[in-house]
Backbone as a ProteinNet text record, in pm:
[ID]
protein_1_A
[PRIMARY]
XXXXXXXXXXXXXXXXXXXXXXXXXXXXXXXXXXXXXXXXXXXXXXXXXXXXXXXXXXXXXXXXXXXXXXXXXXXXXXXXXXXXXXXXXXXX
[TERTIARY]
-2173.6	-2027.9	-1963.7	-1835	-1758	-1648.7	-1689.2	-1595.7	-1484	-1495.3	-1389.1	-1301.4	-1309.6	-1217	-1068.8	-986.5	-845.6	-786.2	-861.9	-804.3	-867.9	-935.5	-992.6	-887.9	-906.9	-806.1	-694.3	-683.7	-578	-595.7	-495.4	-509.5	-506.1	-429.5	-403.4	-491.5	-577.5	-668.1	-805	-884.8	-1028.8	-1110	-1185.7	-1266.1	-1393.2	-1412.8	-1520.9	-1638.8	-1753.3	-1881.7	-1959.1	-2042	-2111.8	-2187.5	-2248.8	-2337.7	-2264	-2131.6	-2060.3	-1950.3	-1946.4	-1844	-1849.9	-1955.2	-1964.8	-1935.8	-1996.8	-1977.2	-1824	-1769.4	-1630.8	-1532	-1545.5	-1441.5	-1468.8	-1587.9	-1611.1	-1624	-1659.5	-1684.8	-1558.9	-1457.3	-1328.4	-1243	-1173.9	-1071.1	-944.7	-918.7	-791.7	-808.3	-696.2	-692.8	-714.7	-788.9	-809.6	-750.7	-666.1	-617.4	-710.3	-770.6	-866.8	-828.6	-808	-785.5	-919.9	-968.3	-1087.1	-1041.3	-1082.1	-1034.9	-1136.7	-1105.9	-1198.6	-1120.1	-1185	-1120.7	-1068.1	-1129	-1085.1	-974.1	-935.3	-832.2	-699.1	-621	-477.3	-389.6	-397.3	-327	-365.4	-485.5	-532.5	-483.5	-474.9	-424.8	-277.9	-208.5	-63.9	-39.1	-126.2	-109.3	-139.8	-237.1	-289.7	-178	-81.4	31.8	117.5	133.2	206.3	128.4	-3.4	-88.3	-95.5	-105.6	-105.2	31.1	134.9	273	280.2	229.8	232.5	145.5	25.2	-57.2	8.6	76.3	146.9	255.1	319.8	439.5	387.6	271.9	220	114.4	107.3	13.4	19.7	144.6	168.4	145.1	104.1	84.5	-60.7	-85.5	-222.6	-308.2	-244.1	-326.8	-380.9	-346.2	-389.9	-439.5	-543.5	-597.3	-604.2	-606.2	-614.5	-733.2	-801.8	-918.5	-920.3	-1012	-1021.7	-1170.2	-1213.2	-1347.5	-1336.4	-1419.7	-1420	-1517.9	-1490.3	-1585.5	-1653.5	-1602.5	-1668.5	-1800.8	-1798.2	-1926.4	-2013	-1944.7	-2007.5	-1991.4	-2016.5	-1992.5	-2069.6	-2202.3	-2285.8	-2223.6	-2185.3	-2122.7	-1995.1	-1914.3	-1783	-1805.1	-1892.4	-1914	-1976.5	-2053.9	-2126.1	-2025.2	-1914.1	-1807.1	-1703.1	-1724.7	-1632.5	-1510.1	-1518.7	-1414.4	-1455.1	-1377.1	-1412.4	-1293.2	-1178.5	-1059	-1003.6	-944.2	-894.2	-749	-669.8	-704.3	-703.9	-780.5	-775.5	-750.9	-654.1	-621.4	-662.3	-737.7	-782.7	-759.8	-737.2	-723.3	-849.8	-902.7	-1016	-986.5
-892.2	-881.4	-1011.9	-1029.4	-1152.8	-1113.8	-1115.5	-1062.9	-1165.5	-1288	-1393.7	-1403.4	-1313	-1319.8	-1303.1	-1399.8	-1385	-1271.5	-1214.3	-1110	-971.4	-957.7	-826	-719.4	-604.9	-497	-523.6	-637.3	-662.3	-572.7	-500.9	-406.5	-471.9	-589.7	-646.7	-779.6	-806.4	-930.9	-881.3	-911.4	-872.8	-976.9	-948.6	-1047.5	-1069.2	-1192	-1225.8	-1290.8	-1265.9	-1331	-1391.4	-1492.5	-1552.6	-1451.1	-1349.6	-1257.3	-1180.6	-1154.1	-1073.8	-1151.3	-1278	-1370.2	-1369.6	-1387.6	-1394.5	-1258.1	-1155	-1026.1	-975.9	-1011.3	-968.9	-1048.5	-1178.3	-1263.3	-1291.7	-1348.5	-1411.5	-1308.5	-1187.5	-1083.8	-997.9	-1023	-947.6	-1009.2	-928.2	-978.9	-1023.4	-977.2	-1014.4	-1152.9	-1215.8	-1346.1	-1325.2	-1398.8	-1395.3	-1521.5	-1499.6	-1609.9	-1601.6	-1714.3	-1713.3	-1818.2	-1775.9	-1862.4	-1892.9	-2020.6	-2057.9	-2118.6	-2068.2	-2110.2	-2118.6	-2173.3	-2174	-2107.3	-2015	-1934.3	-2011.7	-2135.6	-2221.5	-2311.5	-2320.1	-2418.6	-2369.9	-2448.5	-2418.8	-2381.6	-2479.5	-2464.6	-2326.2	-2293.4	-2170.2	-2047.4	-2053	-1945.5	-1918.3	-2027.8	-2020.2	-1978.2	-2014.9	-1977.1	-1827.8	-1778.6	-1640.7	-1530.2	-1522.2	-1427.7	-1444.6	-1571.3	-1604.6	-1561	-1579.6	-1541.8	-1393.1	-1323.3	-1168.1	-1117.7	-1177.1	-1136.3	-1162.9	-1273.2	-1299.4	-1197.6	-1166.7	-1058.9	-923.2	-890.3	-764.2	-753.2	-864.6	-865.5	-852.1	-894.2	-880.3	-778.7	-682.7	-574.1	-478.6	-467.6	-380.4	-450.8	-574.8	-648.7	-637.4	-560.8	-529.1	-640.2	-755.6	-869.5	-964.8	-949.1	-1045.3	-970.5	-1029.6	-983.4	-1100.8	-1075.9	-1173.8	-1156.5	-1272.4	-1269	-1386.2	-1377.7	-1478.8	-1498.5	-1621.1	-1648.9	-1744.1	-1698.5	-1781.2	-1888.2	-2009.1	-2117	-2161.8	-2125.6	-2156.5	-2073.9	-1963.5	-1876.2	-1917.9	-1941.3	-1971.9	-2119.1	-2207	-2345.8	-2404.8	-2360.1	-2408	-2362.7	-2240.4	-2193.4	-2265.5	-2277.1	-2344.9	-2485.7	-2551.6	-2695.2	-2711.1	-2608.6	-2607.4	-2597	-2534.7	-2519.8	-2624.1	-2720.2	-2827.1	-2806.8	-2705.8	-2686.9	-2756.4	-2855.8	-2932.2	-2943.2	-2904.3	-2900.1	-2760.8	-2729	-2598.2	-2602.6	-2499.7	-2403.4	-2460.8	-2415.7	-2445.5	-2315	-2311.9	-2197.3	-2236.1	-2145.8	-2159.6	-2037.1	-2049.4	-1938.1	-1940.7	-1820.3	-1799	-1702.4
3494.1	3485.7	3527.4	3492.1	3516.5	3613	3744.1	3844.3	3869.4	3821.6	3852.6	3727.6	3638.3	3517.9	3556.9	3499.7	3514.8	3439.7	3357.8	3265.7	3292.3	3407.7	3445.5	3438.5	3361.8	3361.3	3267.7	3199.5	3101.9	2981.4	2942.8	2831.5	2694.5	2687.9	2560.8	2528	2627.6	2618.1	2630.1	2536	2539.2	2610.9	2708	2782.3	2692.2	2653.3	2558.5	2633.3	2577.9	2627.8	2516	2537.3	2427.6	2340.7	2403.2	2324.6	2218.4	2243.8	2143.5	2079.3	2096.5	2042.7	1888.5	1837.2	1689.6	1629.7	1667.8	1608	1631.5	1747.3	1774	1691.2	1684.3	1626.7	1481.7	1450.6	1326.7	1217	1255.1	1150	1142.4	1216.6	1214.7	1112.2	1039.8	939.1	998.7	1119.7	1190.5	1250.6	1273.6	1347.4	1494.6	1564.8	1706	1772.2	1874.1	1959.5	2086	2122.2	2234	2339.1	2457.2	2570.6	2640.3	2635.1	2698.4	2823.5	2943.3	3074.5	3171	3290.4	3404.2	3519.7	3581.1	3687.2	3802.5	3819.8	3939.5	3899.4	3779.3	3723.1	3748.8	3824.4	3848.6	3736	3634.4	3509.8	3437.6	3447.7	3385.3	3459.5	3597.9	3670.6	3645	3632.5	3599.5	3460.9	3365	3226.9	3199.8	3276.8	3242.5	3238.2	3325	3305.6	3180.3	3142.3	3023.4	2896.5	2895.3	2789.2	2780.5	2898.9	2895.1	2835.1	2886.2	2827.7	2677.8	2628.2	2483.3	2415.9	2463.3	2406	2407.2	2510.6	2526.5	2415.6	2397.8	2306.7	2164.4	2136	1997.5	1980.2	2077.4	2082.2	1961.2	1907.4	1793.8	1658.5	1657	1539.1	1496.5	1379.4	1344.9	1298.1	1271.4	1206.2	1316.3	1443.4	1547.4	1669.9	1730.3	1861.6	1953.5	2083.8	2182.3	2271.3	2298.2	2384.3	2477	2574.5	2673	2713.7	2741.9	2787.2	2910.5	3011.6	3138.7	3117.4	3092.9	3070	3198.9	3318.5	3438.7	3446.2	3388.4	3377.7	3252.7	3140.5	3016.8	2969.8	3055.9	3027.3	2920.7	2905.2	2796.4	2667.5	2652.2	2522.2	2488.7	2589.2	2568.5	2524.1	2587	2552	2413.7	2380.3	2251.9	2131.7	2154.8	2054.7	2074.6	2157.9	2170.8	2264.1	2361.6	2455	2581.9	2623.2	2741.8	2845.5	2805.3	2884.4	2896.9	3014.5	3037.7	3076.7	3028.8	2929.7	2793.7	2700.4	2557	2485.1	2396.2	2314.6	2170.9	2110.4	1970.3	1893.5	1763.5	1671.5	1580.9	1567.7	1480.7	1377.5
[MASK]
++++++++++++++++++++++++++++++++++++++++++++++++++++++++++++++++++++++++++++++++++++++++++++

């Protein structure tokens, strides 16, 4: 488990892990907005409530989903897809 997640218990943000990243995002017809963050990063900690609010506001929109990945835990994966600064928000 990822106990340091800034999005634990968030209803509108899916906590993503490398093992399910491809099957969750790349095979989905919907657009995914993903916040790549580090749980120790001050900017990330301050951005998390804003991101949650944005996801909640668009929860009724069927064409988009929101996810987040803790790169402090999954640094090899994040680096492998070119995420080196936090927070980084990308659309898939």
